[in-house]
Amino acid sequence: MEVVHDLGRWRDSAQATRARGRVVGLVPTMGALHEGHLALVHAARERGDVVFLTIFVNPRQFGDAADLARYPRTLEADQALAESVGVDVLVVPSLDEMWPDYPRDTMTSVHVTGLGDVLEGEGRPGHFAGVASVVAKLFAVTGPCRAYFGEKDYQQVAVVRQMVRDLALPVDVVDVPVVRDADGLALSSRNGRLSAHGRVQALALSRAIASAARRSAPASVLRAAMRAELARAELEVAYAEIVDPLTLQPLDDGARGAARALVAGVVEGVRLIDNGPVTLGQEE
Ligand code: PAF
């Protein structure tokens, strides 16, 4: 596995890969790798891509300095794990290379309006501008590629897809299903910060999604089922919504067919999210 720190070598390596007639499979991460990230690598390898996995804890997507400081950094373990699953190029750029002017506010920012302002965007102002800006830069340096994102961050995938479409970026976005622990909790680098009790509380998020996915009913009925499930766990609920799977706008009881359930909550100071597909139908 090649380990690259500088932007020039990363760009050249991607270019050389394409010159050999191969597809670059980009797996953007912030490190603290877990099975959810490895599923992205497996998906890229299954398609025969040459896998470039990036690790960069992007300060511009954290509103809260304490949250950024607490974010797990486990580079040595990440490197071993990346190698063990067949990553070809591990890209670990420095803050200086990625954002030479950080933290000045004269920096270019990519803001996907609408999609980036609701749900997580409402609770974490500036978050998706930080994500879209860094992902745009990862795409710019890598060049034409397939890029893999986990569906656990459903809104993030929607924002990235919209950006790719609007800016005609030469990137094929592939989303990979949520990976869960045996108890149902969606894998996240933040789960490690939960106590045993917090983890039990956090399970209410996946239970809420399961309660909405279990049946076909009007949006308000599914929303109420999710909220009841979350209320039982006494966690701090940020939102529990049934939305249009493409626009992420809340749906009313007239809507029918495929929709998405999204929830977010705070457990022991850790913000967690989950989501899943649901079907809107008549009251049973
Ligand atoms: O999902 C993440 O880990 C991050 O938001 C991403 C896409 C790597 C951008 O920093």
Short mmCIF file of N, CA and C in Angstrom, two decimals, residues 65-143:
data_model
loop_
_atom_site.label_atom_id
_atom_site.label_comp_id
_atom_site.label_asym_id
_atom_site.label_seq_id
_atom_site.Cartn_x
_atom_site.Cartn_y
_atom_site.Cartn_z
N ALA A 65 -15.70 23.45 18.50
CA ALA A 65 -14.28 23.14 18.64
C ALA A 65 -14.05 21.93 19.54
N ALA A 66 -14.90 21.78 20.57
CA ALA A 66 -14.73 20.65 21.50
C ALA A 66 -15.01 19.34 20.77
N ASP A 67 -16.00 19.34 19.89
CA ASP A 67 -16.34 18.13 19.12
C ASP A 67 -15.16 17.75 18.21
N LEU A 68 -14.55 18.75 17.60
CA LEU A 68 -13.38 18.52 16.74
C LEU A 68 -12.22 17.94 17.57
N ALA A 69 -11.99 18.53 18.74
CA ALA A 69 -10.88 18.07 19.58
C ALA A 69 -11.11 16.62 20.03
N ARG A 70 -12.38 16.28 20.27
CA ARG A 70 -12.68 14.92 20.77
C ARG A 70 -12.71 13.87 19.66
N TYR A 71 -12.71 14.32 18.40
CA TYR A 71 -12.86 13.35 17.32
C TYR A 71 -11.70 12.34 17.36
N PRO A 72 -11.98 11.03 17.33
CA PRO A 72 -10.90 10.04 17.49
C PRO A 72 -9.88 10.10 16.35
N ARG A 73 -8.61 10.02 16.71
CA ARG A 73 -7.53 10.00 15.71
C ARG A 73 -6.69 8.77 15.98
N THR A 74 -6.75 7.80 15.07
CA THR A 74 -6.14 6.48 15.31
C THR A 74 -5.35 6.05 14.07
N LEU A 75 -4.45 6.93 13.63
CA LEU A 75 -3.80 6.73 12.33
C LEU A 75 -3.09 5.40 12.18
N GLU A 76 -2.36 4.99 13.23
CA GLU A 76 -1.59 3.75 13.10
C GLU A 76 -2.51 2.55 12.86
N ALA A 77 -3.55 2.47 13.68
CA ALA A 77 -4.51 1.36 13.53
C ALA A 77 -5.22 1.46 12.18
N ASP A 78 -5.55 2.68 11.77
CA ASP A 78 -6.23 2.88 10.48
C ASP A 78 -5.38 2.37 9.32
N GLN A 79 -4.07 2.67 9.43
CA GLN A 79 -3.16 2.29 8.35
C GLN A 79 -3.10 0.76 8.23
N ALA A 80 -3.01 0.08 9.39
CA ALA A 80 -2.96 -1.39 9.38
C ALA A 80 -4.25 -1.96 8.80
N LEU A 81 -5.37 -1.37 9.22
CA LEU A 81 -6.67 -1.86 8.76
C LEU A 81 -6.83 -1.64 7.25
N ALA A 82 -6.43 -0.46 6.81
CA ALA A 82 -6.55 -0.14 5.37
C ALA A 82 -5.74 -1.13 4.55
N GLU A 83 -4.54 -1.42 5.02
CA GLU A 83 -3.68 -2.35 4.29
C GLU A 83 -4.31 -3.75 4.27
N SER A 84 -4.89 -4.14 5.42
CA SER A 84 -5.43 -5.50 5.52
C SER A 84 -6.63 -5.72 4.60
N VAL A 85 -7.33 -4.66 4.23
CA VAL A 85 -8.50 -4.86 3.34
C VAL A 85 -8.19 -4.50 1.89
N GLY A 86 -6.91 -4.23 1.61
CA GLY A 86 -6.52 -4.07 0.20
C GLY A 86 -6.64 -2.66 -0.36
N VAL A 87 -6.56 -1.65 0.52
CA VAL A 87 -6.48 -0.27 0.00
C VAL A 87 -5.17 -0.16 -0.78
N ASP A 88 -5.21 0.47 -1.94
CA ASP A 88 -4.00 0.59 -2.76
C ASP A 88 -3.20 1.83 -2.38
N VAL A 89 -3.91 2.95 -2.20
CA VAL A 89 -3.22 4.20 -1.88
C VAL A 89 -3.92 4.83 -0.67
N LEU A 90 -3.16 5.03 0.39
CA LEU A 90 -3.71 5.70 1.57
C LEU A 90 -3.27 7.16 1.50
N VAL A 91 -4.23 8.06 1.49
CA VAL A 91 -3.92 9.49 1.34
C VAL A 91 -4.16 10.17 2.68
N VAL A 92 -3.12 10.75 3.25
CA VAL A 92 -3.25 11.42 4.55
C VAL A 92 -2.69 12.84 4.41
N PRO A 93 -3.49 13.74 3.87
CA PRO A 93 -2.97 15.10 3.66
C PRO A 93 -2.92 15.88 4.96
N SER A 94 -2.06 16.89 5.00
CA SER A 94 -1.97 17.72 6.21
C SER A 94 -3.00 18.85 6.11
N LEU A 95 -3.27 19.47 7.25
CA LEU A 95 -4.20 20.61 7.27
C LEU A 95 -3.66 21.73 6.38
N ASP A 96 -2.35 21.89 6.40
CA ASP A 96 -1.70 22.93 5.62
C ASP A 96 -1.90 22.75 4.12
N GLU A 97 -1.87 21.50 3.70
CA GLU A 97 -2.07 21.21 2.27
C GLU A 97 -3.54 21.36 1.89
N MET A 98 -4.42 20.89 2.78
CA MET A 98 -5.84 20.93 2.43
C MET A 98 -6.41 22.33 2.53
N TRP A 99 -6.14 22.99 3.66
CA TRP A 99 -6.68 24.35 3.85
C TRP A 99 -5.54 25.27 4.28
N PRO A 100 -4.73 25.72 3.31
CA PRO A 100 -3.56 26.54 3.67
C PRO A 100 -3.93 27.81 4.41
N ASP A 101 -5.13 28.32 4.22
CA ASP A 101 -5.50 29.59 4.87
C ASP A 101 -6.34 29.41 6.13
N TYR A 102 -6.64 28.17 6.49
CA TYR A 102 -7.48 27.93 7.67
C TYR A 102 -6.82 28.54 8.90
N PRO A 103 -7.51 29.24 9.80
CA PRO A 103 -8.96 29.39 9.86
C PRO A 103 -9.48 30.74 9.35
N ARG A 104 -8.77 31.36 8.40
CA ARG A 104 -9.28 32.63 7.88
C ARG A 104 -10.62 32.41 7.19
N ASP A 105 -11.48 33.41 7.17
CA ASP A 105 -12.78 33.17 6.56
C ASP A 105 -12.86 33.73 5.13
N THR A 106 -11.72 33.90 4.50
CA THR A 106 -11.72 34.30 3.09
C THR A 106 -11.61 33.06 2.19
N MET A 107 -11.88 31.89 2.74
CA MET A 107 -11.70 30.67 1.96
C MET A 107 -12.93 30.37 1.10
N THR A 108 -12.71 29.67 0.00
CA THR A 108 -13.82 29.24 -0.87
C THR A 108 -14.70 28.25 -0.11
N SER A 109 -16.01 28.44 -0.26
CA SER A 109 -16.93 27.54 0.41
C SER A 109 -17.98 27.07 -0.59
N VAL A 110 -18.28 25.78 -0.56
CA VAL A 110 -19.33 25.25 -1.44
C VAL A 110 -20.57 25.02 -0.59
N HIS A 111 -21.63 25.75 -0.89
CA HIS A 111 -22.85 25.63 -0.10
C HIS A 111 -23.97 25.07 -0.99
N VAL A 112 -24.41 23.88 -0.68
CA VAL A 112 -25.52 23.29 -1.43
C VAL A 112 -26.80 23.76 -0.72
N THR A 113 -27.42 24.76 -1.28
CA THR A 113 -28.59 25.35 -0.60
C THR A 113 -29.74 24.35 -0.58
N GLY A 114 -30.65 24.53 0.35
CA GLY A 114 -31.81 23.63 0.45
C GLY A 114 -31.40 22.34 1.13
N LEU A 115 -30.85 21.40 0.35
CA LEU A 115 -30.49 20.09 0.89
C LEU A 115 -29.52 20.20 2.07
N GLY A 116 -28.65 21.20 2.01
CA GLY A 116 -27.64 21.33 3.06
C GLY A 116 -28.13 22.13 4.27
N ASP A 117 -29.36 22.65 4.19
CA ASP A 117 -29.83 23.54 5.26
C ASP A 117 -30.86 22.90 6.20
N VAL A 118 -31.40 21.75 5.78
CA VAL A 118 -32.44 21.12 6.60
C VAL A 118 -31.82 20.05 7.52
N LEU A 119 -32.64 19.49 8.41
CA LEU A 119 -32.25 18.35 9.26
C LEU A 119 -30.88 18.56 9.93
N GLU A 120 -29.86 17.80 9.56
CA GLU A 120 -28.54 18.00 10.19
C GLU A 120 -28.03 19.41 9.96
N GLY A 121 -28.36 19.98 8.80
CA GLY A 121 -27.90 21.32 8.44
C GLY A 121 -28.49 22.38 9.35
N GLU A 122 -29.72 22.12 9.81
CA GLU A 122 -30.38 23.08 10.69
C GLU A 122 -29.75 23.02 12.09
N GLY A 123 -29.48 21.81 12.54
CA GLY A 123 -28.91 21.64 13.89
C GLY A 123 -27.42 21.96 13.93
N ARG A 124 -26.75 21.87 12.78
CA ARG A 124 -25.30 22.10 12.74
C ARG A 124 -24.99 23.08 11.62
N PRO A 125 -25.30 24.38 11.82
CA PRO A 125 -25.12 25.36 10.75
C PRO A 125 -23.68 25.34 10.23
N GLY A 126 -23.54 25.36 8.92
CA GLY A 126 -22.20 25.37 8.31
C GLY A 126 -21.62 23.98 8.09
N HIS A 127 -22.24 22.97 8.71
CA HIS A 127 -21.67 21.62 8.62
C HIS A 127 -21.55 21.15 7.17
N PHE A 128 -22.66 21.25 6.41
CA PHE A 128 -22.61 20.70 5.05
C PHE A 128 -21.79 21.56 4.10
N ALA A 129 -21.65 22.85 4.40
CA ALA A 129 -20.75 23.67 3.58
C ALA A 129 -19.32 23.17 3.80
N GLY A 130 -19.01 22.81 5.04
CA GLY A 130 -17.69 22.25 5.35
C GLY A 130 -17.47 20.92 4.64
N VAL A 131 -18.52 20.07 4.65
CA VAL A 131 -18.41 18.76 3.99
C VAL A 131 -18.28 18.94 2.48
N ALA A 132 -19.19 19.75 1.90
CA ALA A 132 -19.17 19.92 0.43
C ALA A 132 -17.84 20.54 -0.01
N SER A 133 -17.32 21.47 0.77
CA SER A 133 -16.05 22.12 0.38
C SER A 133 -14.91 21.11 0.38
N VAL A 134 -14.84 20.29 1.43
CA VAL A 134 -13.71 19.35 1.48
C VAL A 134 -13.89 18.26 0.42
N VAL A 135 -15.12 17.80 0.22
CA VAL A 135 -15.33 16.74 -0.78
C VAL A 135 -15.03 17.30 -2.19
N ALA A 136 -15.40 18.55 -2.44
CA ALA A 136 -15.07 19.16 -3.73
C ALA A 136 -13.56 19.17 -3.92
N LYS A 137 -12.83 19.44 -2.86
CA LYS A 137 -11.36 19.47 -2.98
C LYS A 137 -10.80 18.05 -3.19
N LEU A 138 -11.35 17.08 -2.46
CA LEU A 138 -10.90 15.69 -2.66
C LEU A 138 -11.13 15.28 -4.11
N PHE A 139 -12.29 15.68 -4.66
CA PHE A 139 -12.61 15.34 -6.05
C PHE A 139 -11.67 16.08 -7.01
N ALA A 140 -11.38 17.34 -6.69
CA ALA A 140 -10.54 18.15 -7.58
C ALA A 140 -9.13 17.56 -7.67
N VAL A 141 -8.60 17.13 -6.54
CA VAL A 141 -7.23 16.59 -6.55
C VAL A 141 -7.22 15.21 -7.19
N THR A 142 -8.21 14.39 -6.87
CA THR A 142 -8.23 13.01 -7.38
C THR A 142 -8.50 12.97 -8.88
N GLY A 143 -9.40 13.84 -9.34
CA GLY A 143 -9.79 13.80 -10.75
C GLY A 143 -10.88 12.77 -10.96
#
